[in-house]
């Protein structure tokens, strides 16, 4: 009887205890990393620690995974109060994108930095990204690659974040994804703002005006509508 209990009960309980200790060690290590990258001390650090534990017990992610996400946001320059507020949204993004939370945090913060978005824009950015990769042939990781190439140029040209995401999603449906999509859209924006001599001639011929009074691009939908008359003329589109 003793042998049976040892094999079927005592040993599994011992292994469970080891697993629990490892999880606790991983969490402690993760929070130490959070402390290091954020400089959080005292009550600030305690709030982050309790936040990680709470989300670890109420979401599909463990507390140590939440700590990893916090660390990624800290390395992106977010302050402790911003990390506290943003963590649930990052977990939702990771869940929707089926990626680990640290990757989700790293991707969204990189996209936001490239596009000049503020921390308070995180929820809106999440919604736009989720809507894009769930309704087009692209993924969160591919969106991150695309925005790395086009984000600053699109922002400077006056293209709204949601418009840029929508165009990248449409290109994804045509098999143009990741860095290829970002490079293509960046080149398009540059050509629209500074067309060649032949391109400018075609734009005048068809009454195409893509910029507003401030020299910024008009909404992308409006630009596409203006391009419809020559959309099927490959020669003119190449010149443009």
mmCIF file of C-alpha atoms in Angstrom:
data_model
loop_
_atom_site.group_PDB
_atom_site.id
_atom_site.type_symbol
_atom_site.label_atom_id
_atom_site.label_comp_id
_atom_site.label_asym_id
_atom_site.label_seq_id
_atom_site.Cartn_x
_atom_site.Cartn_y
_atom_site.Cartn_z
ATOM 1 C CA UNK A 1 0.000 0.000 0.000
ATOM 2 C CA UNK A 2 2.826 2.353 0.900
ATOM 3 C CA UNK A 3 4.531 1.644 -2.399
ATOM 4 C CA UNK A 4 1.333 2.295 -4.331
ATOM 5 C CA UNK A 5 0.781 5.597 -2.547
ATOM 6 C CA UNK A 6 4.365 6.672 -3.146
ATOM 7 C CA UNK A 7 4.145 5.935 -6.852
ATOM 8 C CA UNK A 8 0.634 7.270 -7.504
ATOM 9 C CA UNK A 9 0.223 10.068 -4.971
ATOM 10 C CA UNK A 10 3.377 11.168 -3.160
ATOM 11 C CA UNK A 11 5.555 11.397 -6.280
ATOM 12 C CA UNK A 12 3.027 13.412 -8.346
ATOM 13 C CA UNK A 13 2.489 15.786 -5.412
ATOM 14 C CA UNK A 14 6.250 16.242 -5.192
ATOM 15 C CA UNK A 15 6.474 17.011 -8.900
ATOM 16 C CA UNK A 16 3.613 19.488 -8.576
ATOM 17 C CA UNK A 17 5.458 21.205 -5.767
ATOM 18 C CA UNK A 18 8.569 21.490 -7.933
ATOM 19 C CA UNK A 19 6.491 22.972 -10.773
ATOM 20 C CA UNK A 20 4.924 25.512 -8.406
ATOM 21 C CA UNK A 21 8.333 26.540 -7.109
ATOM 22 C CA UNK A 22 9.605 26.978 -10.670
ATOM 23 C CA UNK A 23 6.587 29.114 -11.600
ATOM 24 C CA UNK A 24 7.189 31.240 -8.533
ATOM 25 C CA UNK A 25 10.847 31.599 -9.469
ATOM 26 C CA UNK A 26 9.968 32.582 -13.029
ATOM 27 C CA UNK A 27 7.545 35.212 -11.761
ATOM 28 C CA UNK A 28 10.087 36.630 -9.333
ATOM 29 C CA UNK A 29 12.705 36.776 -12.056
ATOM 30 C CA UNK A 30 10.231 38.462 -14.404
ATOM 31 C CA UNK A 31 9.289 41.101 -11.850
ATOM 32 C CA UNK A 32 12.948 41.742 -11.074
ATOM 33 C CA UNK A 33 13.358 42.506 -14.766
ATOM 34 C CA UNK A 34 10.362 44.853 -14.590
ATOM 35 C CA UNK A 35 11.947 46.628 -11.629
ATOM 36 C CA UNK A 36 15.239 46.965 -13.514
ATOM 37 C CA UNK A 37 13.809 48.426 -16.730
ATOM 38 C CA UNK A 38 11.209 50.705 -15.127
ATOM 39 C CA UNK A 39 13.047 51.780 -11.998
ATOM 40 C CA UNK A 40 9.838 51.130 -10.056
ATOM 41 C CA UNK A 41 10.228 51.083 -6.290
ATOM 42 C CA UNK A 42 8.020 50.891 -3.221
ATOM 43 C CA UNK A 43 4.311 51.225 -3.860
ATOM 44 C CA UNK A 44 4.771 51.586 -7.616
ATOM 45 C CA UNK A 45 6.440 48.194 -7.847
ATOM 46 C CA UNK A 46 3.919 46.600 -5.485
ATOM 47 C CA UNK A 47 1.053 47.805 -7.675
ATOM 48 C CA UNK A 48 2.650 46.275 -10.768
ATOM 49 C CA UNK A 49 3.321 43.036 -8.924
ATOM 50 C CA UNK A 50 -0.279 42.772 -7.699
ATOM 51 C CA UNK A 51 -1.511 43.644 -11.196
ATOM 52 C CA UNK A 52 0.546 40.818 -12.680
ATOM 53 C CA UNK A 53 -0.723 38.334 -10.098
ATOM 54 C CA UNK A 54 -4.345 39.383 -10.592
ATOM 55 C CA UNK A 55 -4.175 39.153 -14.385
ATOM 56 C CA UNK A 56 -2.310 35.863 -14.089
ATOM 57 C CA UNK A 57 -5.209 34.397 -12.131
ATOM 58 C CA UNK A 58 -8.040 35.827 -14.249
ATOM 59 C CA UNK A 59 -6.729 35.481 -17.830
ATOM 60 C CA UNK A 60 -5.297 32.724 -20.006
ATOM 61 C CA UNK A 61 -1.786 33.986 -19.266
ATOM 62 C CA UNK A 62 0.389 33.228 -16.260
ATOM 63 C CA UNK A 63 1.649 35.900 -13.890
ATOM 64 C CA UNK A 64 5.201 35.395 -15.190
ATOM 65 C CA UNK A 65 3.966 35.961 -18.767
ATOM 66 C CA UNK A 66 2.262 39.157 -17.647
ATOM 67 C CA UNK A 67 5.557 40.218 -16.053
ATOM 68 C CA UNK A 68 7.301 39.624 -19.393
ATOM 69 C CA UNK A 69 4.787 41.914 -21.107
ATOM 70 C CA UNK A 70 5.352 44.587 -18.475
ATOM 71 C CA UNK A 71 9.092 44.310 -19.012
ATOM 72 C CA UNK A 72 8.691 44.753 -22.778
ATOM 73 C CA UNK A 73 6.582 47.872 -22.232
ATOM 74 C CA UNK A 74 9.137 49.202 -19.784
ATOM 75 C CA UNK A 75 11.922 48.733 -22.325
ATOM 76 C CA UNK A 76 9.785 50.712 -24.779
ATOM 77 C CA UNK A 77 9.934 53.664 -22.389
ATOM 78 C CA UNK A 78 6.497 53.428 -20.801
ATOM 79 C CA UNK A 79 6.152 54.649 -17.219
ATOM 80 C CA UNK A 80 4.871 52.446 -14.387
ATOM 81 C CA UNK A 81 1.385 53.975 -14.326
ATOM 82 C CA UNK A 82 1.151 53.600 -18.112
ATOM 83 C CA UNK A 83 2.205 49.958 -17.883
ATOM 84 C CA UNK A 84 -0.372 49.364 -15.153
ATOM 85 C CA UNK A 85 -3.164 50.766 -17.352
ATOM 86 C CA UNK A 86 -1.990 49.236 -20.645
ATOM 87 C CA UNK A 87 -1.318 45.643 -19.600
ATOM 88 C CA UNK A 88 -4.917 44.307 -19.951
ATOM 89 C CA UNK A 89 -5.138 45.692 -23.508
ATOM 90 C CA UNK A 90 -1.824 44.067 -24.433
ATOM 91 C CA UNK A 91 -3.072 40.724 -23.112
ATOM 92 C CA UNK A 92 -6.189 41.057 -25.271
ATOM 93 C CA UNK A 93 -4.018 41.802 -28.300
ATOM 94 C CA UNK A 94 -1.831 38.762 -27.601
ATOM 95 C CA UNK A 95 -4.881 36.550 -27.252
ATOM 96 C CA UNK A 96 -6.451 37.796 -30.488
ATOM 97 C CA UNK A 97 -3.171 37.555 -32.388
ATOM 98 C CA UNK A 98 -2.302 34.163 -30.891
ATOM 99 C CA UNK A 99 1.187 35.309 -29.880
ATOM 100 C CA UNK A 100 2.968 35.458 -26.544
ATOM 101 C CA UNK A 101 2.337 38.576 -24.501
ATOM 102 C CA UNK A 102 5.921 39.824 -24.628
ATOM 103 C CA UNK A 103 5.861 39.732 -28.444
ATOM 104 C CA UNK A 104 2.477 41.488 -28.504
ATOM 105 C CA UNK A 105 3.764 44.222 -26.192
ATOM 106 C CA UNK A 106 6.933 44.651 -28.223
ATOM 107 C CA UNK A 107 5.050 44.786 -31.538
ATOM 108 C CA UNK A 108 2.369 47.268 -30.526
ATOM 109 C CA UNK A 109 4.796 49.613 -28.748
ATOM 110 C CA UNK A 110 7.116 49.592 -31.778
ATOM 111 C CA UNK A 111 4.210 50.373 -34.108
ATOM 112 C CA UNK A 112 3.011 53.175 -31.858
ATOM 113 C CA UNK A 113 6.485 54.678 -31.544
ATOM 114 C CA UNK A 114 6.987 54.630 -35.315
ATOM 115 C CA UNK A 115 3.617 56.279 -35.873
ATOM 116 C CA UNK A 116 4.063 58.833 -33.127
ATOM 117 C CA UNK A 117 1.112 57.543 -31.116
ATOM 118 C CA UNK A 118 0.838 58.241 -27.403
ATOM 119 C CA UNK A 119 0.254 55.762 -24.596
ATOM 120 C CA UNK A 120 -3.359 56.858 -24.273
ATOM 121 C CA UNK A 121 -3.823 55.767 -27.899
ATOM 122 C CA UNK A 122 -3.029 52.142 -27.036
ATOM 123 C CA UNK A 123 -6.614 50.892 -26.831
ATOM 124 C CA UNK A 124 -7.494 52.455 -30.169
ATOM 125 C CA UNK A 125 -4.293 51.093 -31.739
ATOM 126 C CA UNK A 126 -5.157 47.622 -30.425
ATOM 127 C CA UNK A 127 -8.657 47.824 -31.907
ATOM 128 C CA UNK A 128 -7.305 48.890 -35.303
ATOM 129 C CA UNK A 129 -4.663 46.153 -35.358
ATOM 130 C CA UNK A 130 -7.098 43.424 -34.274
ATOM 131 C CA UNK A 131 -9.665 44.549 -36.867
ATOM 132 C CA UNK A 132 -6.951 44.447 -39.536
ATOM 133 C CA UNK A 133 -5.446 41.024 -38.911
ATOM 134 C CA UNK A 134 -8.800 39.367 -38.245
ATOM 135 C CA UNK A 135 -10.355 40.706 -41.462
ATOM 136 C CA UNK A 136 -7.467 40.365 -43.904
ATOM 137 C CA UNK A 137 -4.690 38.001 -44.907
ATOM 138 C CA UNK A 138 -2.072 39.333 -42.534
ATOM 139 C CA UNK A 139 -0.956 38.793 -38.938
ATOM 140 C CA UNK A 140 0.121 40.911 -35.986
ATOM 141 C CA UNK A 141 3.780 40.097 -36.639
ATOM 142 C CA UNK A 142 3.424 41.018 -40.311
ATOM 143 C CA UNK A 143 1.719 44.279 -39.399
ATOM 144 C CA UNK A 144 4.660 45.047 -37.145
ATOM 145 C CA UNK A 145 7.040 44.524 -40.067
ATOM 146 C CA UNK A 146 4.895 46.651 -42.394
ATOM 147 C CA UNK A 147 4.634 49.587 -40.018
ATOM 148 C CA UNK A 148 8.368 49.485 -39.366
ATOM 149 C CA UNK A 149 8.908 50.580 -42.976
ATOM 150 C CA UNK A 150 5.926 52.856 -43.575
ATOM 151 C CA UNK A 151 4.927 54.225 -40.154
ATOM 152 C CA UNK A 152 7.056 57.395 -39.928
ATOM 153 C CA UNK A 153 6.504 58.309 -43.602
ATOM 154 C CA UNK A 154 2.740 57.767 -43.396
ATOM 155 C CA UNK A 155 2.515 59.812 -40.204
ATOM 156 C CA UNK A 156 4.510 62.646 -41.752
ATOM 157 C CA UNK A 157 2.298 62.573 -44.858
ATOM 158 C CA UNK A 158 -0.858 62.946 -42.769
ATOM 159 C CA UNK A 159 -2.184 59.417 -43.322
ATOM 160 C CA UNK A 160 -4.344 58.312 -40.402
ATOM 161 C CA UNK A 161 -3.241 55.188 -38.562
ATOM 162 C CA UNK A 162 -6.445 53.289 -39.313
ATOM 163 C CA UNK A 163 -6.150 54.160 -43.024
ATOM 164 C CA UNK A 164 -2.598 52.892 -43.217
ATOM 165 C CA UNK A 165 -3.626 49.673 -41.454
ATOM 166 C CA UNK A 166 -6.557 49.198 -43.829
ATOM 167 C CA UNK A 167 -4.350 49.607 -46.907
ATOM 168 C CA UNK A 168 -1.787 47.159 -45.494
ATOM 169 C CA UNK A 169 -4.612 44.692 -44.872
ATOM 170 C CA UNK A 170 -5.858 45.032 -48.459
ATOM 171 C CA UNK A 171 -2.344 44.441 -49.777
ATOM 172 C CA UNK A 172 -2.149 41.373 -47.558
ATOM 173 C CA UNK A 173 -5.198 39.999 -49.341
ATOM 174 C CA UNK A 174 -3.208 40.281 -52.575
ATOM 175 C CA UNK A 175 -0.246 38.438 -51.063
ATOM 176 C CA UNK A 176 1.805 41.583 -50.388
ATOM 177 C CA UNK A 177 2.673 41.284 -46.712
ATOM 178 C CA UNK A 178 5.106 42.257 -43.958
ATOM 179 C CA UNK A 179 8.107 44.366 -45.055
ATOM 180 C CA UNK A 180 7.032 44.127 -48.712
ATOM 181 C CA UNK A 181 3.709 45.818 -47.912
ATOM 182 C CA UNK A 182 5.364 48.501 -45.819
ATOM 183 C CA UNK A 183 7.944 49.249 -48.499
ATOM 184 C CA UNK A 184 5.290 49.365 -51.247
ATOM 185 C CA UNK A 185 3.028 51.732 -49.316
ATOM 186 C CA UNK A 186 5.950 53.957 -48.355
ATOM 187 C CA UNK A 187 6.969 54.215 -52.011
ATOM 188 C CA UNK A 188 3.398 55.022 -53.035
ATOM 189 C CA UNK A 189 3.093 57.807 -50.468
ATOM 190 C CA UNK A 190 6.421 59.334 -51.542
ATOM 191 C CA UNK A 191 5.420 59.232 -55.227
ATOM 192 C CA UNK A 192 2.046 60.817 -54.534
ATOM 193 C CA UNK A 193 3.656 63.669 -52.610
ATOM 194 C CA UNK A 194 6.527 64.129 -55.055
ATOM 195 C CA UNK A 195 5.495 62.709 -58.457
ATOM 196 C CA UNK A 196 7.796 62.447 -61.444
ATOM 197 C CA UNK A 197 7.304 64.819 -64.384
ATOM 198 C CA UNK A 198 5.275 62.192 -66.241
ATOM 199 C CA UNK A 199 3.282 61.396 -63.105
ATOM 200 C CA UNK A 200 2.483 65.061 -62.495
ATOM 201 C CA UNK A 201 1.354 65.400 -66.123
ATOM 202 C CA UNK A 202 -1.065 62.482 -65.768
ATOM 203 C CA UNK A 203 -2.413 63.893 -62.506
ATOM 204 C CA UNK A 204 -3.095 67.245 -64.172
ATOM 205 C CA UNK A 205 -4.676 65.527 -67.181
ATOM 206 C CA UNK A 206 -7.183 63.644 -65.053
ATOM 207 C CA UNK A 207 -7.642 66.353 -62.424
ATOM 208 C CA UNK A 208 -6.100 64.245 -59.683
ATOM 209 C CA UNK A 209 -5.297 66.261 -56.562
ATOM 210 C CA UNK A 210 -4.027 64.171 -53.664
ATOM 211 C CA UNK A 211 -2.972 66.844 -51.158
ATOM 212 C CA UNK A 212 -4.859 69.308 -48.978
ATOM 213 C CA UNK A 213 -4.077 72.964 -48.340
ATOM 214 C CA UNK A 214 -1.387 71.977 -45.833
ATOM 215 C CA UNK A 215 0.440 69.763 -48.299
ATOM 216 C CA UNK A 216 -0.657 66.579 -46.521
ATOM 217 C CA UNK A 217 -2.271 63.644 -48.276
ATOM 218 C CA UNK A 218 -6.046 63.628 -48.478
ATOM 219 C CA UNK A 219 -7.878 60.586 -47.042
ATOM 220 C CA UNK A 220 -6.771 57.413 -48.813
ATOM 221 C CA UNK A 221 -10.326 56.524 -49.847
ATOM 222 C CA UNK A 222 -10.655 59.861 -51.642
ATOM 223 C CA UNK A 223 -7.311 59.342 -53.387
ATOM 224 C CA UNK A 224 -8.314 55.865 -54.566
ATOM 225 C CA UNK A 225 -11.563 57.245 -55.981
ATOM 226 C CA UNK A 226 -9.616 59.846 -57.937
ATOM 227 C CA UNK A 227 -7.380 57.123 -59.353
ATOM 228 C CA UNK A 228 -10.293 54.961 -60.541
ATOM 229 C CA UNK A 229 -10.363 56.393 -64.126
ATOM 230 C CA UNK A 230 -6.810 55.140 -64.754
ATOM 231 C CA UNK A 231 -6.835 52.097 -62.482
ATOM 232 C CA UNK A 232 -7.101 49.689 -65.438
ATOM 233 C CA UNK A 233 -4.479 51.507 -67.519
ATOM 234 C CA UNK A 234 -1.261 49.812 -66.380
ATOM 235 C CA UNK A 235 0.956 52.122 -68.487
ATOM 236 C CA UNK A 236 -0.437 55.258 -66.841
ATOM 237 C CA UNK A 237 -0.316 53.699 -63.378
ATOM 238 C CA UNK A 238 3.347 52.794 -63.877
ATOM 239 C CA UNK A 239 4.148 56.343 -65.032
ATOM 240 C CA UNK A 240 2.268 57.718 -62.067
#
